[in-house]
Tab-separated table of C-alpha atoms in Angstrom:
chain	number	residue	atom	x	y	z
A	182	UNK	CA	25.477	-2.030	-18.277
A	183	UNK	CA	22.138	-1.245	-16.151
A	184	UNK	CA	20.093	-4.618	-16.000
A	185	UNK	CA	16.937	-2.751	-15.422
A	186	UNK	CA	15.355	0.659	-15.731
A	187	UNK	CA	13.179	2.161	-13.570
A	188	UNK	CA	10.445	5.374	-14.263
A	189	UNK	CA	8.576	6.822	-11.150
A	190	UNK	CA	5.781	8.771	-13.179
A	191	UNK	CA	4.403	11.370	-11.229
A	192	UNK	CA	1.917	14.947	-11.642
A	193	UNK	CA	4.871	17.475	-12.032
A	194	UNK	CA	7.740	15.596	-12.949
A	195	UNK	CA	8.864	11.981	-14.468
A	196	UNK	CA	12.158	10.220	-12.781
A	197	UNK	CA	14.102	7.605	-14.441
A	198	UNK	CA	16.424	5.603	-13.293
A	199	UNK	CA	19.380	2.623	-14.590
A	200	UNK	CA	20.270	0.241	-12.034
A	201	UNK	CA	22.834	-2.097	-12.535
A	202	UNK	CA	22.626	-5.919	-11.128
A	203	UNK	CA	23.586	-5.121	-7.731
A	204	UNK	CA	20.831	-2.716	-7.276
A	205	UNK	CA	22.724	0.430	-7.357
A	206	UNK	CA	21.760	3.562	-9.566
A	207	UNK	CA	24.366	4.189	-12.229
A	208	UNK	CA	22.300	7.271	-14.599
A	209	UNK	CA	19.257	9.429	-13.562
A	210	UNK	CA	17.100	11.506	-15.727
A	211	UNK	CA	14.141	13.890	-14.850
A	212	UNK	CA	11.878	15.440	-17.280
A	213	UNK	CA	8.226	17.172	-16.517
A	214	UNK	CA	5.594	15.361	-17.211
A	215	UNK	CA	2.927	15.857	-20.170
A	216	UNK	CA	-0.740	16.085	-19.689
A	217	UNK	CA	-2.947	13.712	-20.701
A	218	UNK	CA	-2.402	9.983	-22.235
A	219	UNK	CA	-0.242	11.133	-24.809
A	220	UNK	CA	1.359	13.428	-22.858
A	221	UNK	CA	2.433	10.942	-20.046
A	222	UNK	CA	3.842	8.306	-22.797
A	223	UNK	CA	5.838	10.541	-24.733
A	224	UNK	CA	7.299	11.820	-21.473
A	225	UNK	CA	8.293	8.233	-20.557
A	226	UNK	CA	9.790	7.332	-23.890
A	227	UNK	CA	12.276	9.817	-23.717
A	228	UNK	CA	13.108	9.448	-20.158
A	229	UNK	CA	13.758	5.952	-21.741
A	230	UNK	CA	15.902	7.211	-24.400
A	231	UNK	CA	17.944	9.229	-22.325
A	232	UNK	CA	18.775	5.827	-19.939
A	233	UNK	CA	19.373	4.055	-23.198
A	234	UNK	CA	23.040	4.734	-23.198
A	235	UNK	CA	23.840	3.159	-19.931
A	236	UNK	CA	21.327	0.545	-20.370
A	237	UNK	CA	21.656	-2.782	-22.066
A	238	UNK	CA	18.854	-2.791	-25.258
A	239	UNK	CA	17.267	-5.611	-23.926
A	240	UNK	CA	17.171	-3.697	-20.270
A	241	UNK	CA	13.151	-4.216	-18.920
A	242	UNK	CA	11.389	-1.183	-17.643
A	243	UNK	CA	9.330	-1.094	-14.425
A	244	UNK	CA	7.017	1.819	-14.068
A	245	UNK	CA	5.313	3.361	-11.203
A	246	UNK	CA	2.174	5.414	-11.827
A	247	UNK	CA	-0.375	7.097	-9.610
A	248	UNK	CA	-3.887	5.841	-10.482
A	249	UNK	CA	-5.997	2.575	-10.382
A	250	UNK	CA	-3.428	-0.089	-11.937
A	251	UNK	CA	-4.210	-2.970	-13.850
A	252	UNK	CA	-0.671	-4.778	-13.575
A	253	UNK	CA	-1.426	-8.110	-15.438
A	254	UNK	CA	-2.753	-6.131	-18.190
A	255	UNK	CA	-0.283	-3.199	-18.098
A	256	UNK	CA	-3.531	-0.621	-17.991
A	257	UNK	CA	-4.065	2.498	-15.323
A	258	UNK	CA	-7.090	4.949	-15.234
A	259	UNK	CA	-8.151	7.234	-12.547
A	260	UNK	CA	-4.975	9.114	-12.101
A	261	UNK	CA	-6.889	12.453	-12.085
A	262	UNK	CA	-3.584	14.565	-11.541
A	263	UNK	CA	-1.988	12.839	-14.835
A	264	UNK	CA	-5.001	13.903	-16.960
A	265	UNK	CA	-5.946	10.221	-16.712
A	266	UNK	CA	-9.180	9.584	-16.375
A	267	UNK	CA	-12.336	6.237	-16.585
A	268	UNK	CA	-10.919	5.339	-19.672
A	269	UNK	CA	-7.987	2.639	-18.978
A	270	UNK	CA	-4.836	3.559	-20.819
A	271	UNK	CA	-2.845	0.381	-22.287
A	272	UNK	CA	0.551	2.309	-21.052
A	273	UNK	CA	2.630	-0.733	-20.679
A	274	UNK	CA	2.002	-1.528	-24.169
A	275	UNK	CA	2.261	1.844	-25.683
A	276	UNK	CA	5.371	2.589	-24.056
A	277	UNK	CA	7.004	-0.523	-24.836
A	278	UNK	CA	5.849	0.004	-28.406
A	279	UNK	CA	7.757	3.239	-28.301
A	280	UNK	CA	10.337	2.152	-26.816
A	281	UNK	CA	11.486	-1.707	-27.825
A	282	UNK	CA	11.728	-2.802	-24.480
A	283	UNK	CA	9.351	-5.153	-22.159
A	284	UNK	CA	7.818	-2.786	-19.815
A	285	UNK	CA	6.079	-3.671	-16.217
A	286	UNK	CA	3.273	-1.598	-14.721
A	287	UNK	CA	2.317	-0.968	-11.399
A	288	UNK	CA	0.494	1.531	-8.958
A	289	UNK	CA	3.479	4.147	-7.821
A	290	UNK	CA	2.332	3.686	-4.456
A	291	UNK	CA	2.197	0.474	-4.213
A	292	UNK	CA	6.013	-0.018	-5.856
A	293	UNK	CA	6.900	2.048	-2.854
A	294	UNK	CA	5.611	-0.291	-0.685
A	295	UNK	CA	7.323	-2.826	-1.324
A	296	UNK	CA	10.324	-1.427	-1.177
A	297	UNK	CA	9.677	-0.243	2.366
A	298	UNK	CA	8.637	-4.077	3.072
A	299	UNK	CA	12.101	-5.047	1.659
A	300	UNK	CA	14.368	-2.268	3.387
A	301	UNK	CA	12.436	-2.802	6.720
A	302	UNK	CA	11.318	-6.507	6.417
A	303	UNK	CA	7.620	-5.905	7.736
A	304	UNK	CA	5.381	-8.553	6.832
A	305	UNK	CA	2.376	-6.187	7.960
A	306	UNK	CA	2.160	-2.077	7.314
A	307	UNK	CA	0.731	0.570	5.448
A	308	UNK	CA	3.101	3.131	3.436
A	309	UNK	CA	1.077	6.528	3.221
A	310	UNK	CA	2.410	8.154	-0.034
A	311	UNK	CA	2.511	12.068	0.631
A	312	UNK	CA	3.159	13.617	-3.081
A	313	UNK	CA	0.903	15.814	-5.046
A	314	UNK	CA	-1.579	13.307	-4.094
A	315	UNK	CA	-2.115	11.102	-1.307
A	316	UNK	CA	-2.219	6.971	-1.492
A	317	UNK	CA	-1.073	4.488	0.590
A	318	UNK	CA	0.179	1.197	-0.351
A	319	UNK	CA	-0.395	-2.079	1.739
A	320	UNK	CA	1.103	-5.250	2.901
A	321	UNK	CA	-0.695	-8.072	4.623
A	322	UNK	CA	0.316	-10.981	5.593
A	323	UNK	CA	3.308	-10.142	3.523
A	324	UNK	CA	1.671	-9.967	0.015
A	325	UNK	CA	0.807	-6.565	-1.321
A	326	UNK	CA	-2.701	-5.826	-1.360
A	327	UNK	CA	-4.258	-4.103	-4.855
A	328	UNK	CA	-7.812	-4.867	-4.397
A	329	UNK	CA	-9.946	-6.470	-6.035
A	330	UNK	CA	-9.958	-3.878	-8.549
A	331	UNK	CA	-6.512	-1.776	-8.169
A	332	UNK	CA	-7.923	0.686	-5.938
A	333	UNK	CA	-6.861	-0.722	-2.244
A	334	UNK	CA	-5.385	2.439	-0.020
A	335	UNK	CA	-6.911	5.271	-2.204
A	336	UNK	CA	-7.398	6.790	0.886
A	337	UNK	CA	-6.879	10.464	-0.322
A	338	UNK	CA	-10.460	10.252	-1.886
A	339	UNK	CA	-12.359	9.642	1.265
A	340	UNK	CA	-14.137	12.457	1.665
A	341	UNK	CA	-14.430	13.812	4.907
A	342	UNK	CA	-16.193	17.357	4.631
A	343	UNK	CA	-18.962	16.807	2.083
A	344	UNK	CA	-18.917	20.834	1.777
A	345	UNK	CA	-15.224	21.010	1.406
A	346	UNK	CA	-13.007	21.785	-1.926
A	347	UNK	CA	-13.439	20.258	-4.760
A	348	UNK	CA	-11.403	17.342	-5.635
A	349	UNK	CA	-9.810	16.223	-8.817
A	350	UNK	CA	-11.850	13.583	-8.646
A	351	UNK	CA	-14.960	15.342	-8.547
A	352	UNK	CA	-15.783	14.415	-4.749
A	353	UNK	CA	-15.913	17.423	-2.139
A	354	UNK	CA	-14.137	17.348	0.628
A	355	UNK	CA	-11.319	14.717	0.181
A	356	UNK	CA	-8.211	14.168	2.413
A	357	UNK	CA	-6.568	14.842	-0.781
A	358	UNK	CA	-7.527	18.297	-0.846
A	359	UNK	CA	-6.582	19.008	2.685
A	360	UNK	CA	-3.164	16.758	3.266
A	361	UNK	CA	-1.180	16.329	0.299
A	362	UNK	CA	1.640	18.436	-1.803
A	363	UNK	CA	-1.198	19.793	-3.887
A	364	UNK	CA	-2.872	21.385	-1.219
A	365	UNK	CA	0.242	22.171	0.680
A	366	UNK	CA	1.122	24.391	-2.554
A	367	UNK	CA	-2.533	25.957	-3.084
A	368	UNK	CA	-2.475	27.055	0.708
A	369	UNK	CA	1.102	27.807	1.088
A	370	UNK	CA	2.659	29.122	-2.678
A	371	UNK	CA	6.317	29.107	-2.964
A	372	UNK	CA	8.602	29.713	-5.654
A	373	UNK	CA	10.529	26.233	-4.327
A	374	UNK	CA	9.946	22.595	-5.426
A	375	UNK	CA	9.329	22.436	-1.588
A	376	UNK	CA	6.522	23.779	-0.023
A	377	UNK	CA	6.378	21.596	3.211
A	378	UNK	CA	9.830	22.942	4.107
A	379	UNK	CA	9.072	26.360	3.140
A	380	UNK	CA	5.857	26.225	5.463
A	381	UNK	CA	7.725	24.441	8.264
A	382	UNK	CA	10.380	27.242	8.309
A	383	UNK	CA	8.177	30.037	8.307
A	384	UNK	CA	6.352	28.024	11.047
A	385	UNK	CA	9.842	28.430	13.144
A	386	UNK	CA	10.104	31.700	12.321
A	387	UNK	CA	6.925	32.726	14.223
A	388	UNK	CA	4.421	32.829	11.132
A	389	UNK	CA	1.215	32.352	12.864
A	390	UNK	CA	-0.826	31.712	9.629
A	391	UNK	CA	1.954	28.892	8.208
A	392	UNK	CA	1.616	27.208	11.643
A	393	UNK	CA	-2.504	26.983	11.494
A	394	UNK	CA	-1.808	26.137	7.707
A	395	UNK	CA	0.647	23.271	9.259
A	396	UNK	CA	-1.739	21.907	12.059
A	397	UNK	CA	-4.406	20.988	9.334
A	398	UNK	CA	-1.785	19.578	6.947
A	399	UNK	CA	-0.702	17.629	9.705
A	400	UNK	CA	-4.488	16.534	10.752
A	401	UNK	CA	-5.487	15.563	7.671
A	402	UNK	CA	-2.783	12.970	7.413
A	403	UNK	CA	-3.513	12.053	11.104
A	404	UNK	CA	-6.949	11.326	9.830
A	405	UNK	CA	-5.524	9.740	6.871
A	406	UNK	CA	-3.901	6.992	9.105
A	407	UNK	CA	-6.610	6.702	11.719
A	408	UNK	CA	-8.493	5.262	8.318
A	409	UNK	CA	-5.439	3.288	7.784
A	410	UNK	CA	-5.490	1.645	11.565
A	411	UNK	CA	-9.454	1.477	11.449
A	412	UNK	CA	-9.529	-0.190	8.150
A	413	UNK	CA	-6.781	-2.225	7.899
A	414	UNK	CA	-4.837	-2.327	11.300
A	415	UNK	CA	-1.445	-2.542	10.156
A	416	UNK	CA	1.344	-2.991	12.770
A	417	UNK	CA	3.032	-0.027	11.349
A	418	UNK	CA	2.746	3.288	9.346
A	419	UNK	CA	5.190	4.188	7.259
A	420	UNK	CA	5.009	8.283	5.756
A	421	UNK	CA	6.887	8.889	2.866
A	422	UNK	CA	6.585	10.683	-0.853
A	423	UNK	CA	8.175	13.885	-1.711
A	424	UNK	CA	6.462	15.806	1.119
A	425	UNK	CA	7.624	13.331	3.420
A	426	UNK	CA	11.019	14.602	3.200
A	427	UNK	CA	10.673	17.174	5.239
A	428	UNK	CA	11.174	13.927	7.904
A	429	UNK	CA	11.249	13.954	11.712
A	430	UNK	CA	8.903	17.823	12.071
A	431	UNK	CA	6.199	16.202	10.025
A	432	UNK	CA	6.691	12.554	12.039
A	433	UNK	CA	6.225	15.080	15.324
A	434	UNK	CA	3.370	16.807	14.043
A	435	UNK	CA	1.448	13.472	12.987
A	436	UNK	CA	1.611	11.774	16.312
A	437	UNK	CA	0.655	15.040	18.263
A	438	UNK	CA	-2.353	15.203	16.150
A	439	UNK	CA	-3.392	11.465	16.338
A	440	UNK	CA	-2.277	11.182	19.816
A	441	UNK	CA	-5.236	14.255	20.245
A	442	UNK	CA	-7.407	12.208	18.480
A	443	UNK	CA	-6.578	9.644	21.094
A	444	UNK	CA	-6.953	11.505	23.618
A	445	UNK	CA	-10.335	12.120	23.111
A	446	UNK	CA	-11.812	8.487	21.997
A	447	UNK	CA	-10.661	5.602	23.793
A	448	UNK	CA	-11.919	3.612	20.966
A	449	UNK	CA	-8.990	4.865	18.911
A	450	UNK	CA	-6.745	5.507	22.189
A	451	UNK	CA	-7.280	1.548	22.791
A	452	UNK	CA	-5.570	0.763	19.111
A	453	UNK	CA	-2.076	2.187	20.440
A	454	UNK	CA	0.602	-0.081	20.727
A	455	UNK	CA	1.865	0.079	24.425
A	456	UNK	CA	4.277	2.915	24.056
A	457	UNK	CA	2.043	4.892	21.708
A	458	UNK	CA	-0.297	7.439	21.951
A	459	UNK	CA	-1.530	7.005	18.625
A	460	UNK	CA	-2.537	4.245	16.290
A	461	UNK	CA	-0.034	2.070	15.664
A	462	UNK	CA	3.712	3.419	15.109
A	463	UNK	CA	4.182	5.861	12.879
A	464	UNK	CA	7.782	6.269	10.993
């Protein structure tokens, strides 16, 4: 039986997971997720009911959700693309009400991180989370970083063009709105769950527009980790998220852009490592 179960909560769809002791996943289950505080728990709970058969009863559940994360009290507000907003939600404890089972809260992004910390064992990086939004999660000096209040590497609400698109978050202009799977599907619709691999292919195929609609996508997230080296100056940057998986084009594309960003500042040119044109390695 699984000794844990795991629920990645995200905008457009809610993964669950058993794992048994040795780490390994033995039942999956994906459901779209509800709007709204009610909508996201109920989601959960039967993600949780659906793992229940190859789960032990007394199986804890670890949740990752986008938004500003209170872990020790098992609250998250601000994740504007849940329907989340100010208000803190208590979804550790309404979910475990539902549900009969201990349940452990914590920003999506910043789970992610530490499982890139584990797989890679860095002591000292920044994971930029490329889904329907854009996060990044941090590790320094080998502890994860939250922030004093939860919000440490909300970098997709920096706003960078004060006359730019509205953001969910009611800012103009954020990175969000310019380099994430969100904006990726508002400038680039597709019938696929994939529109960074639908772009990129109709990029090889000559599409002039997809490839302009490419070189901002992959600007924004070159500005995205400039504000990562400036900020935090991690020894490495780690891309990932469902976007992410379109893997080495979108690697390529990132370090052109920074390494033009380089080129034309030796301020940022200087933070390369010595093989790098851009800050710090990016994988």
């Amino acid at each position: 039986m699984a000794a844990v179960i795991g629920l990645d909560i995200g905008a457009t769809k809610t993964l669950g997971v058993a794992l048994d002791e040795c780490g390994e996943v033995v039942a999956q289950v994906r459901e779209p997720t509800g709007w709204g505080p009610d909508g996201v728990v109920r989601t959960a709970a039967r993600v949780v009911a659906a793992l229940s058969s190859a789960s032990d009863s007394a199986a804890p559940v670890g949740v990752g959700v986008p938004g500003v994360v209170d872990s020790a009290r098992g609250l998250v507000s601000h994740a504007v693309n849940l329907g989340l907003d100010g208000v803190p939600v208590a979804l550790a404890g309404r979910l475990g009400e539902a549900v009969g089972r201990r349940v452990v809260l914590e920003n999506d992004v910043n789970a992610a991180t530490l499982g890139v910390a584990a797989l890679t064992h860095s002591t000292d990086l920044a994971y930029l989370g490329i889904g329907t939004g854009l996060a990044a999660g941090l590790v320094v000096d080998g502890a994860l970083r939250r922030g004093a209040r939860g919000a440490a590497g909300e970098v997709g609400h920096v706003s960078v063009d004060p006359l730019g698109l509205l953001c969910a978050c009611g800012q103009r202009g954020c990175l969000e709105t310019v380099a994430s799977g969100s904006a990726l599907a508002s400038a680039w619709p597709t019938d696929g769950p994939a529109p960074a691999r639908a772009l990129y292919a109709a990029c090889l195929a000559g599409d002039a527009r997809a490839q302009a609609i490419w070189l901002t996508f992959a600007d924004g997230l070159a500005q995205a980790v400039t504000v990562l080296a400036l900020g935090v100056d991690p020894d490495v940057v780690v891309l990932g998220g469902g976007v992410a998986d379109v893997g080495e084009p979108l690697q390529e594309a990132v370090v052109a852009a920074l390494g033009q960003r380089a080129a034309g500042s030796a301020f940022v040119a200087s933070l390369a490592g010595a093989s790098e044109q851009a800050p710090g390695p990016v994988i």
